[in-house]
Amino acid sequence: MAGLLAGAMGLWGCGITDVTQDSEIVHPAGEDTITPIDDSLIVVGVSQVGSESVWRTANTNSIQETFTTESGYFLIFENARQKQENQIKAIRGFISQQVDYIVFSPITEDGWDTVLQEAKDAGIPVILFDRKLNVEDESLYTTWVGSDFHEEGEKAGKWLQDYLKKVGREEEEINIVELQGTAGATAVIGRTAGFEDVAEHNENWHILDRVDGEYTTTKGKEVMRQMLAEYPEIHVVVAQNDDMMFGAIDAIEEAGYTTGPEGDIIVISFDACKNALQMIADKQLNVDVECNPLQGPYIEGIIEQLEKGEKVERETYIKEQVFDISNVEESIEERTY
């Protein structure tokens, strides 16, 4: 396994940190970083995008709960705090520490060729999760696991199409605004394109604006308030994650409008965290397209295959569904995030 030995003292210091989503480096509790690591442990370096949302917290927890010493791993975890330069620095740190696997979710799709070439030269497999990237040489990473974001966008569009037909509004002029996340992120690109593919076949749909809500509740509320002031009539809000949706609904209600199946504005969201599913049951939110954050076991399965010398699939898509008032009740209690 990796040569992550006594030199760790110079890299990490002597303290041991608890496993939290904001820890820049996570060591197994009680592990002495001055002494050599058990050579039987597989060393995994993980660079996470940040901790900007409920979804991201659940995603981090899934990874940290999967890669434990009890399961045969030594986890080094870095929170990039939404900055690509932090991720590149973290990856170079993993290379210098000779980890067995580098696992990360790219903040944006471009700008990775150089650092991933360094990982390849060091002989370290790179596993991507959640988001994808653009590189000239696709051999710079081994595999990717996550959601089909384009399909998620299509699901949202098709739900809206069917819903408008169901309530007899398929012929009406429909004004739509979108709250997007980090510019250049795979989820934004895929969900936007997927929804647009459906919108193009509905000439009475008008996408008035697409605004960056930064995937946060605070920013989602801010930009929704601005759009309500700018556009006199909004029929549909598409929020590309639940946190932005929470803020958007706050702004809508403060402006004197209502949401949900019986409300003034149709709201579509993505992620399907427990609080959002409850909002569907409470008729505040119309629909939520699931984006499954529990990706740790999938990543572990890939590593197990690689450890056996087996060939892995280039891409692994996680199964997901769409929730609205017709099916949400049975899923709320079993939700873990």
Short mmCIF file of C-alpha atoms in Angstrom, two decimals:
data_model
loop_
_atom_site.label_atom_id
_atom_site.label_comp_id
_atom_site.label_asym_id
_atom_site.label_seq_id
_atom_site.Cartn_x
_atom_site.Cartn_y
_atom_site.Cartn_z
CA MET A 1 0.00 0.00 0.00
CA ALA A 2 1.00 3.66 0.06
CA GLY A 3 4.17 4.96 1.59
CA LEU A 4 2.37 7.39 3.87
CA LEU A 5 4.75 7.06 6.80
CA ALA A 6 6.52 9.07 9.48
CA GLY A 7 6.98 12.06 7.19
CA ALA A 8 3.30 12.74 7.73
CA MET A 9 4.26 14.75 10.78
CA GLY A 10 5.71 17.47 8.59
CA LEU A 11 2.60 17.52 6.41
CA TRP A 12 -0.14 17.30 9.01
CA GLY A 13 1.29 18.22 12.42
CA CYS A 14 0.75 16.14 15.52
CA GLY A 15 -2.95 16.69 16.18
CA ILE A 16 -5.77 14.33 15.31
CA THR A 17 -8.96 15.88 14.01
CA ASP A 18 -12.49 14.59 14.33
CA VAL A 19 -14.24 13.46 11.16
CA THR A 20 -16.33 16.46 10.10
CA GLN A 21 -17.47 17.80 6.77
CA ASP A 22 -15.29 20.91 7.12
CA SER A 23 -12.07 19.18 8.14
CA GLU A 24 -9.38 19.88 5.61
CA ILE A 25 -7.74 16.57 6.43
CA VAL A 26 -9.50 13.73 8.19
CA HIS A 27 -7.55 11.05 9.99
CA PRO A 28 -9.04 8.01 11.67
CA ALA A 29 -9.81 8.92 15.27
CA GLY A 30 -6.96 7.97 17.58
CA GLU A 31 -4.50 7.35 14.74
CA ASP A 32 -0.93 8.50 15.48
CA THR A 33 0.21 10.32 12.34
CA ILE A 34 3.85 10.19 13.45
CA THR A 35 4.03 6.41 13.30
CA PRO A 36 3.80 4.37 10.09
CA ILE A 37 0.33 3.49 8.87
CA ASP A 38 -0.66 -0.18 8.87
CA ASP A 39 0.48 -1.38 5.47
CA SER A 40 -2.73 -3.38 5.08
CA LEU A 41 -4.81 -0.19 4.87
CA ILE A 42 -5.73 1.27 1.50
CA VAL A 43 -4.98 4.99 1.56
CA VAL A 44 -7.62 7.13 -0.15
CA GLY A 45 -7.27 10.88 -0.70
CA VAL A 46 -10.61 12.62 -1.20
CA SER A 47 -11.12 16.23 -2.30
CA GLN A 48 -14.71 17.37 -1.81
CA VAL A 49 -16.23 20.42 -3.50
CA GLY A 50 -17.29 22.02 -0.22
CA SER A 51 -20.14 21.98 2.29
CA GLU A 52 -22.56 24.33 0.57
CA SER A 53 -25.75 22.28 0.82
CA VAL A 54 -27.69 19.54 2.58
CA TRP A 55 -26.92 17.29 -0.38
CA ARG A 56 -23.18 17.91 -0.14
CA THR A 57 -23.19 17.17 3.59
CA ALA A 58 -24.92 13.84 2.96
CA ASN A 59 -22.46 13.09 0.16
CA THR A 60 -19.50 13.79 2.47
CA ASN A 61 -20.99 11.69 5.26
CA SER A 62 -21.47 8.77 2.87
CA ILE A 63 -17.79 8.88 1.90
CA GLN A 64 -16.49 9.30 5.45
CA GLU A 65 -18.70 6.51 6.77
CA THR A 66 -17.53 4.18 3.99
CA PHE A 67 -13.76 4.67 4.13
CA THR A 68 -12.98 3.74 7.74
CA THR A 69 -10.10 1.83 9.30
CA GLU A 70 -12.58 -0.89 10.24
CA SER A 71 -13.30 -1.32 6.53
CA GLY A 72 -9.61 -1.38 5.65
CA TYR A 73 -9.00 2.22 4.63
CA PHE A 74 -7.05 5.28 5.75
CA LEU A 75 -8.92 8.38 4.62
CA ILE A 76 -7.38 11.78 3.95
CA PHE A 77 -10.22 14.23 3.36
CA GLU A 78 -9.92 17.79 2.01
CA ASN A 79 -12.75 20.35 1.78
CA ALA A 80 -12.00 22.62 -1.20
CA ARG A 81 -14.55 25.24 -0.10
CA GLN A 82 -15.69 25.85 -3.68
CA LYS A 83 -12.22 26.85 -4.94
CA GLN A 84 -10.55 24.93 -7.74
CA GLU A 85 -7.10 26.04 -6.61
CA ASN A 86 -7.75 24.32 -3.27
CA GLN A 87 -8.60 21.09 -5.07
CA ILE A 88 -5.50 21.21 -7.24
CA LYS A 89 -3.38 21.82 -4.13
CA ALA A 90 -5.07 18.90 -2.38
CA ILE A 91 -4.48 16.54 -5.31
CA ARG A 92 -0.80 17.48 -5.42
CA GLY A 93 -0.67 16.81 -1.70
CA PHE A 94 -2.16 13.36 -2.24
CA ILE A 95 0.45 12.66 -4.92
CA SER A 96 3.31 13.70 -2.63
CA GLN A 97 1.89 11.48 0.11
CA GLN A 98 1.74 8.54 -2.31
CA VAL A 99 -1.88 7.65 -1.66
CA ASP A 100 -3.30 4.54 -3.31
CA TYR A 101 -6.31 6.31 -4.85
CA ILE A 102 -7.29 9.90 -5.54
CA VAL A 103 -11.03 10.52 -5.39
CA PHE A 104 -12.56 13.93 -6.10
CA SER A 105 -15.58 15.84 -7.35
CA PRO A 106 -14.39 18.55 -9.76
CA ILE A 107 -15.68 22.02 -8.90
CA THR A 108 -15.67 22.93 -12.61
CA GLU A 109 -15.11 20.81 -15.70
CA ASP A 110 -12.01 22.51 -17.11
CA GLY A 111 -8.43 23.05 -15.93
CA TRP A 112 -7.37 19.59 -14.75
CA ASP A 113 -4.98 18.28 -17.43
CA THR A 114 -1.72 19.22 -15.72
CA VAL A 115 -2.42 17.97 -12.20
CA LEU A 116 -4.04 14.74 -13.43
CA GLN A 117 -1.03 14.09 -15.64
CA GLU A 118 1.05 14.35 -12.47
CA ALA A 119 -1.18 11.75 -10.82
CA LYS A 120 -0.91 9.47 -13.83
CA ASP A 121 2.89 9.82 -13.85
CA ALA A 122 2.86 8.81 -10.18
CA GLY A 123 0.79 5.72 -11.02
CA ILE A 124 -2.19 6.73 -8.86
CA PRO A 125 -5.69 5.89 -10.18
CA VAL A 126 -8.13 8.82 -10.14
CA ILE A 127 -11.83 8.23 -9.46
CA LEU A 128 -14.30 11.03 -10.10
CA PHE A 129 -17.61 11.28 -8.29
CA ASP A 130 -20.68 13.50 -8.70
CA ARG A 131 -19.23 15.92 -11.25
CA LYS A 132 -17.31 15.30 -14.47
CA LEU A 133 -14.42 17.10 -16.16
CA ASN A 134 -12.98 17.89 -19.58
CA VAL A 135 -9.47 16.65 -20.38
CA GLU A 136 -7.72 16.10 -23.71
CA ASP A 137 -6.51 12.66 -22.57
CA GLU A 138 -9.32 10.68 -20.95
CA SER A 139 -6.84 8.13 -19.61
CA LEU A 140 -5.95 10.74 -16.96
CA TYR A 141 -8.79 9.39 -14.84
CA THR A 142 -9.96 5.84 -14.33
CA THR A 143 -13.72 6.13 -13.89
CA TRP A 144 -16.63 8.31 -12.77
CA VAL A 145 -19.63 7.58 -10.55
CA GLY A 146 -22.66 9.81 -10.09
CA SER A 147 -25.96 11.04 -11.47
CA ASP A 148 -27.15 11.51 -15.04
CA PHE A 149 -27.68 15.26 -14.78
CA HIS A 150 -28.98 15.61 -18.32
CA GLU A 151 -31.60 12.99 -17.59
CA GLU A 152 -32.51 14.81 -14.37
CA GLY A 153 -33.16 17.97 -16.36
CA GLU A 154 -35.27 16.03 -18.85
CA LYS A 155 -37.26 14.47 -16.01
CA ALA A 156 -38.03 17.94 -14.64
CA GLY A 157 -39.14 19.15 -18.06
CA LYS A 158 -41.28 16.11 -18.77
CA TRP A 159 -42.91 16.37 -15.33
CA LEU A 160 -43.83 20.00 -16.03
CA GLN A 161 -45.16 19.10 -19.47
CA ASP A 162 -47.36 16.34 -18.05
CA TYR A 163 -48.48 18.47 -15.10
CA LEU A 164 -49.57 21.41 -17.25
CA LYS A 165 -51.56 19.02 -19.42
CA LYS A 166 -53.12 17.41 -16.36
CA VAL A 167 -54.32 20.76 -14.96
CA GLY A 168 -55.47 22.04 -18.35
CA ARG A 169 -52.77 24.68 -18.83
CA GLU A 170 -50.83 23.12 -21.70
CA GLU A 171 -51.96 25.89 -24.10
CA GLU A 172 -51.15 28.80 -21.77
CA GLU A 173 -48.09 31.02 -22.09
CA ILE A 174 -45.74 29.82 -19.32
CA ASN A 175 -42.99 32.09 -17.95
CA ILE A 176 -40.09 30.22 -16.35
CA VAL A 177 -37.03 31.31 -14.35
CA GLU A 178 -34.12 29.07 -13.37
CA LEU A 179 -31.86 29.23 -10.32
CA GLN A 180 -28.56 27.62 -11.25
CA GLY A 181 -25.51 26.58 -9.23
CA THR A 182 -21.78 27.03 -9.80
CA ALA A 183 -21.05 28.12 -13.37
CA GLY A 184 -19.29 25.37 -15.31
CA ALA A 185 -20.32 22.59 -12.91
CA THR A 186 -21.47 19.32 -14.46
CA ALA A 187 -24.83 19.42 -12.67
CA VAL A 188 -25.59 22.90 -14.01
CA ILE A 189 -24.61 22.01 -17.55
CA GLY A 190 -26.57 18.76 -17.58
CA ARG A 191 -29.73 19.90 -15.83
CA THR A 192 -29.94 23.08 -17.89
CA ALA A 193 -29.49 21.22 -21.20
CA GLY A 194 -31.91 18.43 -20.25
CA PHE A 195 -34.66 20.85 -19.27
CA GLU A 196 -33.99 22.95 -22.38
CA ASP A 197 -34.41 19.87 -24.60
CA VAL A 198 -37.99 19.52 -23.36
CA ALA A 199 -38.68 23.27 -23.35
CA GLU A 200 -37.73 23.53 -27.02
CA HIS A 201 -40.72 21.33 -27.89
CA ASN A 202 -43.10 23.61 -26.01
CA GLU A 203 -43.30 26.90 -27.90
CA ASN A 204 -45.48 28.48 -25.23
CA TRP A 205 -42.74 28.06 -22.59
CA HIS A 206 -40.61 31.17 -22.12
CA ILE A 207 -37.42 30.95 -20.04
CA LEU A 208 -37.13 34.53 -18.85
CA ASP A 209 -33.83 34.24 -16.99
CA ARG A 210 -31.19 31.90 -15.63
CA VAL A 211 -29.41 33.21 -12.52
CA ASP A 212 -26.56 31.81 -10.42
CA GLY A 213 -27.87 31.02 -6.95
CA GLU A 214 -24.57 29.50 -5.83
CA TYR A 215 -26.34 26.36 -4.55
CA THR A 216 -27.11 28.13 -1.24
CA THR A 217 -30.33 29.11 0.52
CA THR A 218 -29.17 32.68 1.14
CA LYS A 219 -28.23 33.36 -2.47
CA GLY A 220 -31.29 31.53 -3.74
CA LYS A 221 -33.52 33.84 -1.73
CA GLU A 222 -31.60 36.91 -2.89
CA VAL A 223 -31.80 36.18 -6.61
CA MET A 224 -35.43 35.02 -6.39
CA ARG A 225 -36.35 38.31 -4.75
CA GLN A 226 -34.61 40.16 -7.57
CA MET A 227 -36.39 38.16 -10.28
CA LEU A 228 -39.79 38.68 -8.66
CA ALA A 229 -39.15 42.42 -8.79
CA GLU A 230 -37.90 42.32 -12.38
CA TYR A 231 -40.50 40.05 -13.96
CA PRO A 232 -44.17 40.87 -13.32
CA GLU A 233 -45.47 37.37 -13.97
CA ILE A 234 -43.55 34.17 -13.17
CA HIS A 235 -45.40 30.88 -13.47
CA VAL A 236 -42.60 28.35 -12.85
CA VAL A 237 -39.39 28.40 -10.83
CA VAL A 238 -36.77 25.71 -11.52
CA ALA A 239 -34.23 25.57 -8.67
CA GLN A 240 -31.27 23.33 -9.43
CA ASN A 241 -30.91 22.18 -5.82
CA ASP A 242 -33.02 22.05 -2.66
CA ASP A 243 -31.05 24.71 -0.78
CA MET A 244 -31.72 27.33 -3.46
CA MET A 245 -35.35 26.16 -3.53
CA PHE A 246 -35.71 26.78 0.22
CA GLY A 247 -34.53 30.36 -0.27
CA ALA A 248 -36.63 30.87 -3.38
CA ILE A 249 -39.85 29.80 -1.65
CA ASP A 250 -39.05 32.10 1.29
CA ALA A 251 -38.74 35.02 -1.15
CA ILE A 252 -41.91 34.04 -3.02
CA GLU A 253 -43.95 33.85 0.18
CA GLU A 254 -42.53 37.12 1.49
CA ALA A 255 -43.63 38.75 -1.77
CA GLY A 256 -47.18 37.59 -1.10
CA TYR A 257 -47.37 34.66 -3.52
CA THR A 258 -48.07 31.00 -2.83
CA THR A 259 -46.45 27.84 -4.18
CA GLY A 260 -47.28 24.18 -4.65
CA PRO A 261 -50.18 22.40 -6.39
CA GLU A 262 -52.71 24.97 -5.16
CA GLY A 263 -50.42 28.00 -5.35
CA ASP A 264 -49.59 30.83 -7.70
CA ILE A 265 -46.15 29.57 -8.75
CA ILE A 266 -45.07 26.04 -9.68
CA VAL A 267 -41.72 25.16 -8.07
CA ILE A 268 -39.44 22.40 -9.36
CA SER A 269 -36.37 21.35 -7.39
CA PHE A 270 -33.52 18.83 -7.49
CA ASP A 271 -31.87 16.62 -4.83
CA ALA A 272 -34.91 15.33 -2.89
CA CYS A 273 -33.59 15.71 0.64
CA LYS A 274 -35.96 14.85 3.49
CA ASN A 275 -37.02 18.43 4.26
CA ALA A 276 -37.86 19.00 0.60
CA LEU A 277 -39.93 15.82 0.44
CA GLN A 278 -41.86 17.03 3.48
CA MET A 279 -42.53 20.30 1.65
CA ILE A 280 -44.09 18.28 -1.19
CA ALA A 281 -46.32 16.52 1.34
CA ASP A 282 -47.20 19.93 2.82
CA LYS A 283 -48.07 21.20 -0.70
CA GLN A 284 -45.40 23.93 -0.71
CA LEU A 285 -43.26 22.28 -3.38
CA ASN A 286 -44.57 20.67 -6.55
CA VAL A 287 -41.86 18.19 -7.49
CA ASP A 288 -38.30 17.17 -6.65
CA VAL A 289 -36.00 15.23 -8.98
CA GLU A 290 -33.78 12.95 -6.94
CA CYS A 291 -29.99 13.28 -6.99
CA ASN A 292 -28.64 10.49 -4.80
CA PRO A 293 -25.70 11.65 -2.60
CA LEU A 294 -24.98 8.23 -1.08
CA GLN A 295 -22.06 7.49 -3.38
CA GLY A 296 -19.47 6.17 -0.89
CA PRO A 297 -20.39 2.48 -1.34
CA TYR A 298 -20.29 2.84 -5.13
CA ILE A 299 -16.77 4.29 -4.94
CA GLU A 300 -15.70 1.53 -2.56
CA GLY A 301 -17.02 -1.09 -4.98
CA ILE A 302 -14.88 0.39 -7.75
CA ILE A 303 -11.78 0.36 -5.54
CA GLU A 304 -12.44 -3.27 -4.61
CA GLN A 305 -12.55 -4.15 -8.31
CA LEU A 306 -9.32 -2.29 -8.98
CA GLU A 307 -7.62 -4.00 -6.03
CA LYS A 308 -8.47 -7.33 -7.64
CA GLY A 309 -7.06 -6.18 -10.95
CA GLU A 310 -10.47 -6.16 -12.57
CA LYS A 311 -11.55 -3.77 -15.31
CA VAL A 312 -14.12 -1.18 -14.20
CA GLU A 313 -16.84 0.55 -16.17
CA ARG A 314 -15.97 3.97 -17.50
CA GLU A 315 -19.13 5.45 -15.97
CA THR A 316 -21.48 4.30 -13.21
CA TYR A 317 -24.89 5.95 -12.97
CA ILE A 318 -26.89 5.84 -9.77
CA LYS A 319 -30.61 5.01 -9.95
CA GLU A 320 -32.89 7.91 -9.05
CA GLN A 321 -36.57 8.85 -9.17
CA VAL A 322 -38.97 11.80 -9.27
CA PHE A 323 -41.13 12.74 -6.26
CA ASP A 324 -44.41 14.63 -6.26
CA ILE A 325 -47.61 14.47 -4.24
CA SER A 326 -48.51 11.12 -5.79
CA ASN A 327 -45.61 9.15 -4.30
CA VAL A 328 -43.82 11.21 -1.66
CA GLU A 329 -45.47 9.96 1.55
CA GLU A 330 -43.87 6.51 1.42
CA SER A 331 -40.36 7.94 1.05
CA ILE A 332 -40.15 10.65 3.73
CA GLU A 333 -39.53 8.48 6.78
CA GLU A 334 -36.92 6.28 5.11
CA ARG A 335 -34.89 9.32 3.97
CA THR A 336 -31.58 9.57 5.85
CA TYR A 337 -30.59 13.08 4.72
#
